[in-house]
Amino acid sequence: MGFSVNDMTLRSHLAVTAYLVIGPRDTKGRRVGEIVKAAVCAGFTAVQLRAKEESAREQIALLGEAARAIEAAGAAASVPLLVDDRLDVALAAREMGVAVAGVHVGQKDVPAHICRRLLGEAAIVGLSAHPQDLPRLAPEDLAAADYIGTGPLHATASKPDAGIEADGSFRTRSLAEIAAFAQKSPVPVIVGGGVKAADLPAIKATGAAGFFVISAVAAAADAEDAAREMVARWKD
């Protein structure tokens, strides 16, 4: 069943508390759908396919697998599925009947406001930004975004380019920086980058709306147990 652009339910009830980012190279040889279903059953509230090395058609197939996993978990009406970077893949997947709720884009991708225009008002548009980027974000992109993902909190092999600065240097983001960013941002801020369950109380204390992870769940020996622990730790 495809995503209806007339259905505002997912966007109007968007929760980015526990956000899984996943690709086929993150799962220790298991299927993407298997990990997605485990995370959603454990209480994760959003899923993003990040498969930069896969072709457009491979990404569409993976989105279909992830969408079926979310549906099998009984969460098709509450857990959105997004694709990283690829507006073209999101549009094509929708045309092929895949329930893709939107895209997540960075500062070098198709601008968020263009994604919003082409995907429609019912779509979910996520945006990556560092704390220092906020004053420089185009107002139309900020207005188009439903949330901002920031980090990294720690260095991580899953996303080694996440902390690269304009001058090529690398640095992580402090909790104080994240707290200031969350306070100033007009949309919810979620935090990632090597995040583990032990980090969640400190992240929550910054005022962030949630967290995003890759390897903490996708590479865990028991993905559902790992996801459940993170959901519980955030709620506590």
C-alpha angles and dihedrals in degrees: 000000000000128000113265115225087208093059110091094176098103095046096042091050096038115155118185095177097118112019124183120206112192145167135171092263093058100059105075091243097312124123118270090232092056093056093042092053092048093051094046092047087052092055107270110155106203138025130203125190110219108181106147096165096050124091122250091259092048090051091050090052091049091049089053090051092048092047091052090049092053090049091048088054089056093244105108091117096048111029115066123212117215134179124224118243098333114107089165092056092048092052094045093046091052091051087054092053100258116145099239112160098193149295141288115218138184134213093278098045132084105307115265093238091056090050089051092049094050098039096041138232093293092060126097116234121191125191132202117218140155118232092254090054095067098087090047099049114114108253091230091054093048090049090051095051123095094194141352125233116209141174156031099228088180135008110271135189090211092068108014094168094057096096099040113130127211090263092053096256122128128228140157126230121252123227088245091056091048092049092052091047093049090050094051100039116099090210131049116283123215125193132218144150115117091343116173131186090261090060096057101086090053092046092049090050090060090066093250114154094226149318137263127212140179114176097024087073108012094052097037117116088233106029095185094051091047092049092046091052091052093048091049093046091051092049091048 
